[in-house]
PDB file of C-alpha atoms in Angstrom:
ATOM      1  CA  MET A1040      -0.058   0.109   0.106  1.00 49.00           C
ATOM      2  CA  LYS A1041       1.363   3.168  -1.272  1.00 59.00           C
ATOM      3  CA  LEU A1042       1.346   6.607   1.122  1.00 61.00           C
ATOM      4  CA  PRO A1043      -1.813   8.439  -0.167  1.00 68.00           C
ATOM      5  CA  LYS A1044      -1.208  11.871  -1.932  1.00 75.00           C
ATOM      6  CA  TYR A1045      -3.464  14.451  -0.624  1.00 77.00           C
ATOM      7  CA  ASP A1046      -5.533  16.013  -3.917  1.00 81.00           C
ATOM      8  CA  GLY A1047      -8.082  18.347  -1.835  1.00 83.00           C
ATOM      9  CA  ASN A1048     -11.011  15.981  -2.780  1.00 86.00           C
ATOM     10  CA  ILE A1049     -11.207  14.441   0.867  1.00 84.00           C
ATOM     11  CA  HIS A1050     -10.899  15.909   4.340  1.00 85.00           C
ATOM     12  CA  PRO A1051      -7.698  16.353   5.786  1.00 81.00           C
ATOM     13  CA  ASN A1052      -8.518  14.281   8.979  1.00 81.00           C
ATOM     14  CA  GLU A1053      -9.540  11.390   6.374  1.00 81.00           C
ATOM     15  CA  TRP A1054      -6.376  11.806   4.541  1.00 75.00           C
ATOM     16  CA  ILE A1055      -4.502  11.667   7.887  1.00 76.00           C
ATOM     17  CA  LYS A1056      -6.304   8.207   8.747  1.00 74.00           C
ATOM     18  CA  GLN A1057      -5.324   6.879   5.441  1.00 71.00           C
ATOM     19  CA  ILE A1058      -1.572   7.509   6.174  1.00 67.00           C
ATOM     20  CA  GLN A1059      -1.956   6.010   9.561  1.00 64.00           C
ATOM     21  CA  ILE A1060      -3.309   2.881   8.316  1.00 62.00           C
ATOM     22  CA  CYS A1061      -0.914   2.586   5.419  1.00 55.00           C
ATOM     23  CA  CYS A1062       2.028   2.959   8.086  1.00 54.00           C
ATOM     24  CA  PHE A1063       0.117   0.649  10.575  1.00 49.00           C
ATOM     25  CA  LEU A1064      -0.105  -2.110   7.549  1.00 48.00           C
ATOM     26  CA  LYS A1065       3.797  -2.068   7.635  1.00 50.00           C
ATOM     27  CA  LYS A1066       3.985  -3.686  10.703  1.00 49.00           C
ATOM     28  CA  ILE A1067       1.578  -6.468  10.537  1.00 49.00           C
ATOM     29  CA  VAL A1068       1.255  -9.478   8.337  1.00 48.00           C
ATOM     30  CA  TYR A1069      -2.069 -11.370   7.156  1.00 48.00           C
ATOM     31  CA  CYS A1070      -1.819 -14.806   8.056  1.00 51.00           C
ATOM     32  CA  GLY A1071      -5.498 -15.978   8.019  1.00 52.00           C
ATOM     33  CA  ASP A1072      -5.776 -17.764   4.714  1.00 52.00           C
ATOM     34  CA  ASN A1073      -5.984 -21.568   4.146  1.00 56.00           C
ATOM     35  CA  ILE A1074      -4.682 -20.797   0.590  1.00 54.00           C
ATOM     36  CA  LEU A1075      -0.796 -20.315   0.983  1.00 57.00           C
ATOM     37  CA  ASN A1076       0.142 -16.920  -0.551  1.00 60.00           C
ATOM     38  CA  ASN A1077       3.203 -14.585  -0.078  1.00 62.00           C
ATOM     39  CA  ASP A1078       1.872 -12.744   2.932  1.00 60.00           C
ATOM     40  CA  ALA A1079       1.843 -16.125   4.787  1.00 63.00           C
ATOM     41  CA  LEU A1080       5.235 -17.214   3.934  1.00 68.00           C
ATOM     42  CA  TRP A1081       8.054 -16.792   6.440  1.00 70.00           C
ATOM     43  CA  ILE A1082      11.840 -17.659   6.093  1.00 70.00           C
ATOM     44  CA  ILE A1083      12.980 -19.895   8.973  1.00 71.00           C
ATOM     45  CA  SER A1084      17.106 -19.295   9.062  1.00 72.00           C
ATOM     46  CA  ASN A1085      19.373 -21.341  11.517  1.00 68.00           C
ATOM     47  CA  ASN A1086      23.141 -21.471  11.983  1.00 64.00           C
ATOM     48  CA  ASN A1087      23.319 -25.045  11.207  1.00 59.00           C
ATOM     49  CA  ILE A1088      25.310 -26.103   8.190  1.00 53.00           C
ATOM     50  CA  THR A1089      22.608 -28.637   7.408  1.00 60.00           C
ATOM     51  CA  ASN A1090      18.910 -27.753   6.691  1.00 64.00           C
ATOM     52  CA  LEU A1091      17.738 -29.796   9.348  1.00 69.00           C
ATOM     53  CA  ILE A1092      15.957 -27.799  12.152  1.00 72.00           C
ATOM     54  CA  THR A1093      15.932 -29.199  15.458  1.00 72.00           C
ATOM     55  CA  PHE A1094      14.349 -28.233  18.842  1.00 72.00           C
ATOM     56  CA  GLN A1095      17.566 -27.586  20.346  1.00 69.00           C
ATOM     57  CA  ASN A1096      18.702 -24.666  17.936  1.00 70.00           C
ATOM     58  CA  SER A1097      17.466 -21.371  17.925  1.00 74.00           C
ATOM     59  CA  ILE A1098      15.946 -19.917  14.378  1.00 75.00           C
ATOM     60  CA  THR A1099      14.956 -16.367  13.081  1.00 73.00           C
ATOM     61  CA  LEU A1100      11.951 -15.586  11.312  1.00 71.00           C
ATOM     62  CA  LYS A1101      11.817 -13.232   8.336  1.00 69.00           C
ATOM     63  CA  HIS A1102       8.709 -12.435   6.222  1.00 62.00           C
ATOM     64  CA  LYS A1103       9.304 -13.435   2.608  1.00 65.00           C
ATOM     65  CA  SER A1104       7.340 -10.923   0.456  1.00 62.00           C
ATOM     66  CA  SER A1105       8.557  -7.903   2.449  1.00 59.00           C
ATOM     67  CA  SER A1106      11.985  -9.345   3.868  1.00 54.00           C
ATOM     68  CA  ASN A1107      11.250  -7.596   7.003  1.00 52.00           C
ATOM     69  CA  ASN A1108      10.756  -8.607  10.598  1.00 49.00           C
ATOM     70  CA  TYR A1109       7.751  -7.111  12.416  1.00 46.00           C
ATOM     71  CA  LEU A1110       7.006  -5.236  15.584  1.00 43.00           C
ATOM     72  CA  SER A1111       4.156  -5.556  17.489  1.00 42.00           C
ATOM     73  CA  VAL A1112       1.228  -3.110  16.841  1.00 44.00           C
ATOM     74  CA  ASP A1113       0.490  -2.737  20.601  1.00 43.00           C
ATOM     75  CA  SER A1114       3.583  -0.939  22.237  1.00 40.00           C
ATOM     76  CA  ASP A1115       3.092  -2.801  25.330  1.00 43.00           C
ATOM     77  CA  TYR A1116       4.165  -5.993  23.705  1.00 41.00           C
ATOM     78  CA  LYS A1117       7.894  -6.994  22.965  1.00 40.00           C
ATOM     79  CA  ALA A1118       8.878  -6.961  19.405  1.00 45.00           C
ATOM     80  CA  CYS A1119       8.412 -10.270  17.373  1.00 47.00           C
ATOM     81  CA  GLY A1120      11.487  -9.204  15.121  1.00 46.00           C
ATOM     82  CA  GLY A1121      12.671  -5.973  14.571  1.00 41.00           C
ATOM     83  CA  ASN A1122      13.321  -3.416  11.467  1.00 43.00           C
ATOM     84  CA  GLU A1123      17.128  -2.088  11.311  1.00 41.00           C
ATOM     85  CA  GLY A1124      18.699  -5.329  11.485  1.00 46.00           C
ATOM     86  CA  LEU A1125      17.602  -6.438  14.635  1.00 47.00           C
ATOM     87  CA  THR A1126      16.825 -10.141  14.940  1.00 57.00           C
ATOM     88  CA  ILE A1127      15.478 -12.128  17.737  1.00 66.00           C
ATOM     89  CA  ASP A1128      16.617 -15.887  18.132  1.00 73.00           C
ATOM     90  CA  TRP A1129      13.325 -18.037  18.549  1.00 75.00           C
ATOM     91  CA  THR A1130      13.610 -21.917  20.059  1.00 78.00           C
ATOM     92  CA  LEU A1131      11.066 -24.355  18.529  1.00 78.00           C
ATOM     93  CA  GLN A1132       9.512 -26.599  21.052  1.00 78.00           C
ATOM     94  CA  HIS A1133       7.494 -29.766  19.727  1.00 79.00           C
ATOM     95  CA  SER A1134       3.985 -29.340  21.455  1.00 75.00           C
ATOM     96  CA  LYS A1135       3.640 -33.384  21.974  1.00 76.00           C
ATOM     97  CA  ASN A1136       7.706 -34.362  22.162  1.00 70.00           C
ATOM     98  CA  GLU A1137       7.493 -36.935  19.452  1.00 70.00           C
ATOM     99  CA  ARG A1138      11.150 -36.147  17.913  1.00 74.00           C
ATOM    100  CA  ASN A1139      14.089 -33.755  18.223  1.00 76.00           C
ATOM    101  CA  TYR A1140      13.619 -32.192  14.588  1.00 79.00           C
ATOM    102  CA  LEU A1141      11.094 -30.239  12.813  1.00 80.00           C
ATOM    103  CA  GLU A1142       8.750 -31.910   9.955  1.00 82.00           C
ATOM    104  CA  SER A1143       6.038 -30.228   8.078  1.00 81.00           C
ATOM    105  CA  LYS A1144       2.491 -30.097   9.749  1.00 81.00           C
ATOM    106  CA  ASP A1145       4.322 -30.412  13.011  1.00 81.00           C
ATOM    107  CA  ASN A1146       2.393 -28.324  15.779  1.00 81.00           C
ATOM    108  CA  VAL A1147       5.068 -26.273  17.688  1.00 82.00           C
ATOM    109  CA  LEU A1148       5.723 -23.654  20.249  1.00 80.00           C
ATOM    110  CA  LEU A1149       7.873 -20.805  19.460  1.00 80.00           C
ATOM    111  CA  LYS A1150       9.780 -19.653  22.630  1.00 80.00           C
ATOM    112  CA  ILE A1151      12.279 -17.002  23.219  1.00 77.00           C
ATOM    113  CA  SER A1152      14.459 -16.069  26.225  1.00 71.00           C
ATOM    114  CA  PHE A1153      16.130 -13.101  27.383  1.00 68.00           C
ATOM    115  CA  GLY A1154      17.388 -11.387  30.401  1.00 62.00           C
ATOM    116  CA  LYS A1155      20.784 -12.075  32.250  1.00 63.00           C
ATOM    117  CA  ASN A1156      21.404 -14.177  35.446  1.00 60.00           C
ATOM    118  CA  THR A1157      18.348 -14.533  37.537  1.00 61.00           C
ATOM    119  CA  ASN A1158      16.199 -12.280  35.649  1.00 65.00           C
ATOM    120  CA  VAL A1159      15.750 -14.702  32.719  1.00 64.00           C
ATOM    121  CA  LYS A1160      12.105 -14.526  31.068  1.00 72.00           C
ATOM    122  CA  ASN A1161      10.743 -17.415  28.988  1.00 76.00           C
ATOM    123  CA  LEU A1162       8.049 -16.141  26.666  1.00 79.00           C
ATOM    124  CA  THR A1163       5.861 -18.331  24.174  1.00 81.00           C
ATOM    125  CA  LEU A1164       4.518 -16.586  20.969  1.00 77.00           C
ATOM    126  CA  ARG A1165       0.496 -16.443  21.170  1.00 76.00           C
ATOM    127  CA  SER A1166      -2.092 -15.555  18.550  1.00 71.00           C
ATOM    128  CA  HIS A1167      -3.940 -12.709  19.682  1.00 67.00           C
ATOM    129  CA  GLU A1168      -7.763 -13.335  20.148  1.00 66.00           C
ATOM    130  CA  ASN A1169      -8.555  -9.620  18.875  1.00 67.00           C
ATOM    131  CA  ILE A1170      -9.344  -9.495  15.375  1.00 70.00           C
ATOM    132  CA  LEU A1171      -8.305  -6.159  13.641  1.00 67.00           C
ATOM    133  CA  LYS A1172     -10.395  -5.142  10.475  1.00 68.00           C
ATOM    134  CA  ILE A1173      -8.537  -2.914   7.903  1.00 64.00           C
ATOM    135  CA  ASP A1174      -9.634  -2.311   4.417  1.00 68.00           C
ATOM    136  CA  ASN A1175     -12.249  -5.101   4.994  1.00 73.00           C
ATOM    137  CA  ASN A1176      -9.416  -7.548   5.816  1.00 68.00           C
ATOM    138  CA  ASP A1177      -8.986  -9.265   9.029  1.00 68.00           C
ATOM    139  CA  TYR A1178      -5.734  -9.323  10.776  1.00 67.00           C
ATOM    140  CA  GLN A1179      -4.719 -10.843  13.990  1.00 67.00           C
ATOM    141  CA  GLU A1180      -1.686  -9.985  16.032  1.00 66.00           C
ATOM    142  CA  VAL A1181       0.320 -12.317  17.945  1.00 69.00           C
ATOM    143  CA  PHE A1182       2.476 -11.599  20.650  1.00 71.00           C
ATOM    144  CA  ALA A1183       4.781 -13.161  23.397  1.00 73.00           C
ATOM    145  CA  HIS A1184       3.697 -13.929  26.759  1.00 77.00           C
ATOM    146  CA  GLU A1185       4.835 -15.961  29.923  1.00 80.00           C
ATOM    147  CA  ASN A1186       1.547 -17.081  30.962  1.00 80.00           C
ATOM    148  CA  ARG A1187       0.177 -20.539  31.085  1.00 79.00           C
ATOM    149  CA  ILE A1188       0.325 -22.370  27.796  1.00 80.00           C
ATOM    150  CA  GLY A1189      -2.791 -23.377  25.868  1.00 76.00           C
ATOM    151  CA  GLY A1190      -4.148 -24.170  22.517  1.00 72.00           C
ATOM    152  CA  ILE A1191      -3.843 -20.985  20.965  1.00 75.00           C
ATOM    153  CA  ASP A1192       0.098 -21.158  21.561  1.00 80.00           C
ATOM    154  CA  GLU A1193       0.523 -23.876  19.062  1.00 80.00           C
ATOM    155  CA  TRP A1194       1.555 -23.092  15.445  1.00 78.00           C
ATOM    156  CA  CYS A1195       1.170 -25.553  12.645  1.00 76.00           C
ATOM    157  CA  ILE A1196       4.545 -25.497  10.506  1.00 75.00           C
ATOM    158  CA  GLU A1197       4.184 -26.352   6.827  1.00 74.00           C
ATOM    159  CA  LEU A1198       7.689 -26.675   5.386  1.00 74.00           C
ATOM    160  CA  ILE A1199       8.126 -25.552   1.576  1.00 71.00           C
ATOM    161  CA  GLU A1200      11.042 -25.137  -0.703  1.00 66.00           C
TER     162      GLU A1200
END
């Protein structure tokens, strides 16, 4: 979505609202389709020499179509990734502990740990229950939390090349 230019045909407040929506959309990714499209594709990177992703190693996530990491829309939450070269290492945990490596269609928990010494926080990525409606499209925010783990914390991973 390009920044709208003011042409005098709409009220300035409406124009400012359109600019805010445009800037807001650069911080979220649509991920609700059952149909695979570029908006739902994320690149998983790890530091292993092989392509095998194990649950002991950390990964980074990058949005495929925009090549950006994304920040939370709500400033109360931590960044899930970051712009300007900031990356966050995530750890995968198999929800059923069936094996120690990732396969397509696995249900996983995405976890992050940060802090030093005794102040280490262990957070899990969760799908937000609230739906954001922008330009007649539904968006759903994700955030990291340290509460009890439930069903909305599981992510189904489909690996493609």
